[in-house]
mmCIF file of C-alpha atoms in Angstrom:
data_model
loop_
_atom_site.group_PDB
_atom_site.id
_atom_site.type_symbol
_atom_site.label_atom_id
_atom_site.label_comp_id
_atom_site.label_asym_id
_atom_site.label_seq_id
_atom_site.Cartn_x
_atom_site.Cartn_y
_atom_site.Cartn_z
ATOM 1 C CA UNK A 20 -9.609 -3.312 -14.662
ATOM 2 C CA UNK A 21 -9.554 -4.488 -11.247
ATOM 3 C CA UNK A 22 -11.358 -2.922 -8.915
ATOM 4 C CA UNK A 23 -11.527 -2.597 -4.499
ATOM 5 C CA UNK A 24 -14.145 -0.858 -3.253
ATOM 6 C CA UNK A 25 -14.697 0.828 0.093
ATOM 7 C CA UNK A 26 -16.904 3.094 1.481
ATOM 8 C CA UNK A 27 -14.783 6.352 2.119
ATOM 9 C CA UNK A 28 -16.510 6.733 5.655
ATOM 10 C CA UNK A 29 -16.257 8.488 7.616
ATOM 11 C CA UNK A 30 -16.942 6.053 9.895
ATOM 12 C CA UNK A 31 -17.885 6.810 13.337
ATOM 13 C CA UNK A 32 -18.310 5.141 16.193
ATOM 14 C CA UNK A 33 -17.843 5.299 20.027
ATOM 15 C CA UNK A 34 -15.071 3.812 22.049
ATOM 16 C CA UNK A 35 -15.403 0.489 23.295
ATOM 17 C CA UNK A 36 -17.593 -0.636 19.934
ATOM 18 C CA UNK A 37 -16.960 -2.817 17.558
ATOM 19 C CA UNK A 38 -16.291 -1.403 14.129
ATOM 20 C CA UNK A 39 -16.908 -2.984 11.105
ATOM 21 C CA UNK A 40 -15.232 -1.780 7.991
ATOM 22 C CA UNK A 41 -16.439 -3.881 4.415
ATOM 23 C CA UNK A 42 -14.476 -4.194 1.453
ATOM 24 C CA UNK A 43 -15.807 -5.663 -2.385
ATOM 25 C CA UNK A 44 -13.256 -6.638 -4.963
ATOM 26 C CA UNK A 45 -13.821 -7.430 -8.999
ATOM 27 C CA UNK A 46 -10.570 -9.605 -9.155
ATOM 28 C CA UNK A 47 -12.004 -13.396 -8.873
ATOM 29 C CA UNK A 48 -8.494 -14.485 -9.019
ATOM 30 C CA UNK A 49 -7.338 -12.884 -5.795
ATOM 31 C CA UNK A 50 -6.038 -15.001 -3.491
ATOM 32 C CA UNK A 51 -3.996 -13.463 -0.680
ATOM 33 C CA UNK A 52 -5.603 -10.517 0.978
ATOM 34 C CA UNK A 53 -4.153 -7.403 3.397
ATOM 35 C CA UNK A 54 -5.781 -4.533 5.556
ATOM 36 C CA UNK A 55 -3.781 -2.070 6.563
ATOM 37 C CA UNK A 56 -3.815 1.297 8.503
ATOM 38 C CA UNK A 57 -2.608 4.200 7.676
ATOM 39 C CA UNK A 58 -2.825 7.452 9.932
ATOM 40 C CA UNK A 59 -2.738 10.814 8.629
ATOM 41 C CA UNK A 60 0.364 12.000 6.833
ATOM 42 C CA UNK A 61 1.878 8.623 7.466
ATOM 43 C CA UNK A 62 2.681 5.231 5.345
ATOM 44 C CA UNK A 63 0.205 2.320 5.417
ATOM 45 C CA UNK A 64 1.247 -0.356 8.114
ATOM 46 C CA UNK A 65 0.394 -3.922 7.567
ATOM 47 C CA UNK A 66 -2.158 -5.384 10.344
ATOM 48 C CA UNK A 67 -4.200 -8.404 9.061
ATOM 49 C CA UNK A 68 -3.936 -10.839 6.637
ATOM 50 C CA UNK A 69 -6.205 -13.358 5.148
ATOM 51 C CA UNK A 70 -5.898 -16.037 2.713
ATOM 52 C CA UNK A 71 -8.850 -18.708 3.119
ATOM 53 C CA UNK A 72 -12.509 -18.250 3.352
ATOM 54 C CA UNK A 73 -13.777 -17.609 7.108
ATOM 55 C CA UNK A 74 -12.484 -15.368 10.327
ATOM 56 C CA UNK A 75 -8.795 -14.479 11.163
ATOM 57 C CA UNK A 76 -8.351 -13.424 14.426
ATOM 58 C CA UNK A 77 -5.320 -11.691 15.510
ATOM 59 C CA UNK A 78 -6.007 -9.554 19.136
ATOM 60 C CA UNK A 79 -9.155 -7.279 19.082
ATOM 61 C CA UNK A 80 -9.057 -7.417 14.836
ATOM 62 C CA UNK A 81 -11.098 -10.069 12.952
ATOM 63 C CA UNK A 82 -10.579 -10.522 8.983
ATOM 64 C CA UNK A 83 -13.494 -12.107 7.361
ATOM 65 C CA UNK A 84 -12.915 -13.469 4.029
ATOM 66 C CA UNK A 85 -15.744 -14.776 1.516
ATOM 67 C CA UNK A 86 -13.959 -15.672 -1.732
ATOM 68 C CA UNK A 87 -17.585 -16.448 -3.525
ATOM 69 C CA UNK A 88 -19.023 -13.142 -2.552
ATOM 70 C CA UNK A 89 -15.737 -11.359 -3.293
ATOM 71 C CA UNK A 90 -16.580 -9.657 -0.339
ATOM 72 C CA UNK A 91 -13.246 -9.106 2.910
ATOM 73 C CA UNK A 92 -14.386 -7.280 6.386
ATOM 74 C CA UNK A 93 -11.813 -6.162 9.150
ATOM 75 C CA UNK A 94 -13.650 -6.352 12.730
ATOM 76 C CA UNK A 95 -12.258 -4.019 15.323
ATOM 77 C CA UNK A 96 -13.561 -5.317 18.752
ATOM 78 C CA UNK A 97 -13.657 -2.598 21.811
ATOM 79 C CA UNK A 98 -12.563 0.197 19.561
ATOM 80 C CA UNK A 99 -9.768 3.018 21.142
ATOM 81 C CA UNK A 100 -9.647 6.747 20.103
ATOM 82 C CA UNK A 101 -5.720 5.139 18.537
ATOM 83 C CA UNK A 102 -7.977 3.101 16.113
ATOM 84 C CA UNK A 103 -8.811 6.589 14.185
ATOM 85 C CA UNK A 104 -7.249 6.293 11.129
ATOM 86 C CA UNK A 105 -7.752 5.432 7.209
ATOM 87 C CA UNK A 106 -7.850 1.598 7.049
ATOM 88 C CA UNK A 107 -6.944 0.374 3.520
ATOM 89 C CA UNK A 108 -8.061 -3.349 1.563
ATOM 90 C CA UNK A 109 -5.783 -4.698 -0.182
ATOM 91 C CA UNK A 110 -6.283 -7.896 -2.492
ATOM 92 C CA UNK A 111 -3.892 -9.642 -4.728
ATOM 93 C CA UNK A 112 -4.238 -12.032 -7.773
ATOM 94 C CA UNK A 113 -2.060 -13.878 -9.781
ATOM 95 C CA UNK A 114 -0.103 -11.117 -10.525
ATOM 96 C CA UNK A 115 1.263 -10.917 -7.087
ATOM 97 C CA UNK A 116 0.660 -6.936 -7.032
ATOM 98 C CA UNK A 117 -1.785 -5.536 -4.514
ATOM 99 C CA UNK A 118 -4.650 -3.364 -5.724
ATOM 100 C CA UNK A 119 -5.479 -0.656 -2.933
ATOM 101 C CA UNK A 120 -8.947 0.732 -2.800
ATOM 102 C CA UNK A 121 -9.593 4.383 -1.574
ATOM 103 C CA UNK A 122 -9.526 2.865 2.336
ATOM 104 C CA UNK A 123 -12.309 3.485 4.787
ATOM 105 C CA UNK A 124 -11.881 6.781 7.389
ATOM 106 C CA UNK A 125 -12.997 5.180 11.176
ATOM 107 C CA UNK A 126 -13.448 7.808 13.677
ATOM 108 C CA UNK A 127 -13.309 6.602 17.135
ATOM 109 C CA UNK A 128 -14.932 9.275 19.519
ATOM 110 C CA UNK A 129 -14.866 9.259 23.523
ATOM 111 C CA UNK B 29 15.820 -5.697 12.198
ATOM 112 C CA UNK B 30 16.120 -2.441 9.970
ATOM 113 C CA UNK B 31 12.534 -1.890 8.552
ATOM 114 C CA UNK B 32 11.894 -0.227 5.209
ATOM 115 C CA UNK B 33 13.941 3.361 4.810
ATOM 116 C CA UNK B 34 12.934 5.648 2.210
ATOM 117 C CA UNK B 35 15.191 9.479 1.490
ATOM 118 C CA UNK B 36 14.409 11.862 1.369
ATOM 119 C CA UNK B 37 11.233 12.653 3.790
ATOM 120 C CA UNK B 38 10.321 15.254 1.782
ATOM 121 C CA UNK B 39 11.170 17.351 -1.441
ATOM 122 C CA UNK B 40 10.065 20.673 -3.332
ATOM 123 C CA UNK B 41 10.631 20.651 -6.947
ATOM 124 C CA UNK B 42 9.932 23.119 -9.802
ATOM 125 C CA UNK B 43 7.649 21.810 -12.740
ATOM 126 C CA UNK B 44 9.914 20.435 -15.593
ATOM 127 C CA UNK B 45 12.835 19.539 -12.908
ATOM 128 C CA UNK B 46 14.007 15.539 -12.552
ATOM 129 C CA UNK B 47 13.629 14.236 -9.309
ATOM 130 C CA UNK B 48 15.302 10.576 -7.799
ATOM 131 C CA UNK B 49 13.808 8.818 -4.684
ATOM 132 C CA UNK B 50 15.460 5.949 -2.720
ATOM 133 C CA UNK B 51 14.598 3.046 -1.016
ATOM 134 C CA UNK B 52 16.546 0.621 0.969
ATOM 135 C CA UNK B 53 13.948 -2.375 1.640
ATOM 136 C CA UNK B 54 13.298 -4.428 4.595
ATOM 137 C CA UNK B 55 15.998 -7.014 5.266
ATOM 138 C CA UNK B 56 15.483 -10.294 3.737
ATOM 139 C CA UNK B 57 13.431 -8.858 1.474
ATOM 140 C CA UNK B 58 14.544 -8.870 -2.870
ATOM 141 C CA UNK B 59 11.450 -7.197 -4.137
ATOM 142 C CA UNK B 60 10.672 -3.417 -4.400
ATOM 143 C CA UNK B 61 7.245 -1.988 -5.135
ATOM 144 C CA UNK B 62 6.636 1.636 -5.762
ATOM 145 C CA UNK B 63 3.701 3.488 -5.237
ATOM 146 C CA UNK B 64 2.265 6.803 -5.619
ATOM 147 C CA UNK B 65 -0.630 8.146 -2.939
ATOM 148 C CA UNK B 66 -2.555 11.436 -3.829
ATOM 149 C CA UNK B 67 -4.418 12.979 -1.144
ATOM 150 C CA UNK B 68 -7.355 10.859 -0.274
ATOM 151 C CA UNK B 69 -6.714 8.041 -2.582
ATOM 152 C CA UNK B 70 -5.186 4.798 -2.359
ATOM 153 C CA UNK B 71 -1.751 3.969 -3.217
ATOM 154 C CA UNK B 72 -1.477 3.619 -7.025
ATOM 155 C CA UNK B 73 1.058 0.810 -8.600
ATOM 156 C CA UNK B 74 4.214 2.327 -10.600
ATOM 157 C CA UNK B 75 6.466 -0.576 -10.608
ATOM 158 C CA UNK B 76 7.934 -3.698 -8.955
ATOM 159 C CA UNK B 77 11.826 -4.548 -9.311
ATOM 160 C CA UNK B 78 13.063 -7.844 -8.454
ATOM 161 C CA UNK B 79 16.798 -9.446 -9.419
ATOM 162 C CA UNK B 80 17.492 -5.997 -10.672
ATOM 163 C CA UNK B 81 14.628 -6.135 -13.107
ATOM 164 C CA UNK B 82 11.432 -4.043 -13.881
ATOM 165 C CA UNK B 83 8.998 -7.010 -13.147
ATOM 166 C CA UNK B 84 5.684 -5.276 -13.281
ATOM 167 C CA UNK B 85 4.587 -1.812 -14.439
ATOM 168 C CA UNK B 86 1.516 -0.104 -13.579
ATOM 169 C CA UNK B 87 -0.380 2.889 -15.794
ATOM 170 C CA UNK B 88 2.132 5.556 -15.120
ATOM 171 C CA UNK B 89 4.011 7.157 -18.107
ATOM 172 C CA UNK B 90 8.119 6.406 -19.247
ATOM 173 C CA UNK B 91 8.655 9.924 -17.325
ATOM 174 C CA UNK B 92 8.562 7.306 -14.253
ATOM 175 C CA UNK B 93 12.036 4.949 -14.560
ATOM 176 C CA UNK B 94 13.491 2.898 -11.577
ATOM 177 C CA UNK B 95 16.500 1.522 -10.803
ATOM 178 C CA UNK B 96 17.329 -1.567 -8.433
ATOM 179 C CA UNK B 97 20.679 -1.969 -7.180
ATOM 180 C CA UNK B 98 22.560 -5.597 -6.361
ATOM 181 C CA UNK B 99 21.985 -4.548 -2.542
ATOM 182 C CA UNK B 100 18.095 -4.699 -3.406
ATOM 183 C CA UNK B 101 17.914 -0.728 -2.990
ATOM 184 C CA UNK B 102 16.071 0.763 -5.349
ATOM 185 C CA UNK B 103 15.953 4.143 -6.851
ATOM 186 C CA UNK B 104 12.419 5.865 -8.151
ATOM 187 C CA UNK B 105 12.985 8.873 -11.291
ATOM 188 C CA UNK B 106 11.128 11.198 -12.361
ATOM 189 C CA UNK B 107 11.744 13.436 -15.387
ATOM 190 C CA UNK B 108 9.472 16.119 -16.582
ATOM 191 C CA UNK B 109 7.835 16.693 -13.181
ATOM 192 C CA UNK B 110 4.033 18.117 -13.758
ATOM 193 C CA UNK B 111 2.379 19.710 -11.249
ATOM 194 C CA UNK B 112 0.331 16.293 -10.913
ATOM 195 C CA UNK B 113 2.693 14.624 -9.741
ATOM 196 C CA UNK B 114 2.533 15.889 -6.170
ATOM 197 C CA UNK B 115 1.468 13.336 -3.852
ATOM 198 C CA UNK B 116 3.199 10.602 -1.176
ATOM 199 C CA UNK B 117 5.565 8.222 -3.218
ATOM 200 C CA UNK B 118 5.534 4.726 -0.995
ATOM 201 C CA UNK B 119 8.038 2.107 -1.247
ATOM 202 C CA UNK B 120 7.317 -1.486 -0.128
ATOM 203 C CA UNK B 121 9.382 -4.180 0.072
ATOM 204 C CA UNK B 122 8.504 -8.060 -0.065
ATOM 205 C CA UNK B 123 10.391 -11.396 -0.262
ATOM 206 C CA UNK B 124 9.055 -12.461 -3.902
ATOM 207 C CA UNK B 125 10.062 -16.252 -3.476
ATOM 208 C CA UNK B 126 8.161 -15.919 -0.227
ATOM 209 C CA UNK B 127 4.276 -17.786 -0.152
ATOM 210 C CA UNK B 128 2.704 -14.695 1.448
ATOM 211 C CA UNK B 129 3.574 -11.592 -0.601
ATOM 212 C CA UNK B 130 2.967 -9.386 2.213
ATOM 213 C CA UNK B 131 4.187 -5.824 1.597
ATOM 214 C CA UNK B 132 5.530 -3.884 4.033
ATOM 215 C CA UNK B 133 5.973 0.228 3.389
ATOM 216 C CA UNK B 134 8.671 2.389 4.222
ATOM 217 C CA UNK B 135 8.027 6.182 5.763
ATOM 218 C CA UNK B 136 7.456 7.449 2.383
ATOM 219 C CA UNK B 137 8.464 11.191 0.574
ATOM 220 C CA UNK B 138 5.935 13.625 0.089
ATOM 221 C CA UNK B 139 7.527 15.120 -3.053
ATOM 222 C CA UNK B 140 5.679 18.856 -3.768
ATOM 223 C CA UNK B 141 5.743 20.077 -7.222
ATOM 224 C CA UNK B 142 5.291 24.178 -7.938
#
């Protein structure tokens, strides 16, 4: 059984911090792996990807990716009250379907 | 570029009705993936359709069927509908031959069952 797992949060923080959400997965075979957001009562939307070990940086996100720990973070630098959402890890193996773990609820307050 | 459309938006059925979902994917994109999302969970794999063919299956029952057209559409079925099976159903489309696999999800339908 593969398994992602995220704390559920929620996870607050104030705006203008960095917030750091931390994802574990079982699956040593994964090798492509996704974060995306999803706000309430909407779909998930794609916003990082990694596929090597070390940092991806794409604007004021960071994926960090440690293949021996099994072990993906998402950085969000100078975090905005439009950052509150559900943010969801995503791994895939070999069988080219992404598992989803439970996502991680960030709370950006004023 | 048309992004991933899913009909309807949203649905009310009565338990023991048959329900169908579509899903026109992303274009460029051959490979359908559907997924169910209950409140507070993460999506959950039903199946994956590529070249008109059931590629993958996830842990749902045969009361879930799909369909994918030669268009790359794809249809999601229900029969039998339980009161469980309320939640967000999530299509996501992908280019299979393509080396990242990213998935990208349509609007979804919130399908209520009473």
């Amino acid at each position: 059984q593969k398994e992602v797992e995220q704390n559920s949060g929620p996870l607050s923080v104030p705006e203008g911090a960095i917030a750091s959400l931390n994802c574990t997965y079982s699956d040593r075979g994964s090798q492509s792996f996704f974060w995306y957001r999803q706000y309430s009562g909407k779909s998930p939307e794609l916003i990082m990807s990694i596929y090597s070990n070390g940092d991806k940086e794409d604007g004021r996100f960071t994926a960090q990716l440690n293949k021996a720990s099994q072990y993906v973070s998402l950085l969000i630098r100078d975090s905005q009250p439009s950052d509150s959402a559900t943010y969801l890890c995503a791994p895939i193996g070999g069988s080219y379907i992404p598992t989803f773990g439970r996502g991680t609820s960030l709370i950006v307050h004023p | 570029d048309a992004g991933v459309t899913q009909s309807p938006t949203h649905l009310i059925k009565t338990r023991g009705q048959q329900v169908t979902l579509r899903c026109s994917p992303k274009s460029g994109h051959d490979t359908v993936s559907w997924y169910q999302q209950a409140l507070g969970q993460g999506p959950q794999f039903i199946f994956q359709y590529y070249e008109e063919e059931e590629r993958q299956r996830g842990n749902f029952p045969d009361r879930f069927s799909g369909h994918q057209f030669p268009n790359y559409s794809s249809e999601l079925n229900v029969n039998a509908l339980l009161l469980g099976d309320s939640a967000l159903y999530l299509c996501a489309s992908s280019l299979l031959s393509g080396a990242s696999y990213e998935q990208y999800f349509g609007p979804g339908t919130r399908l209520t069952v009473t």
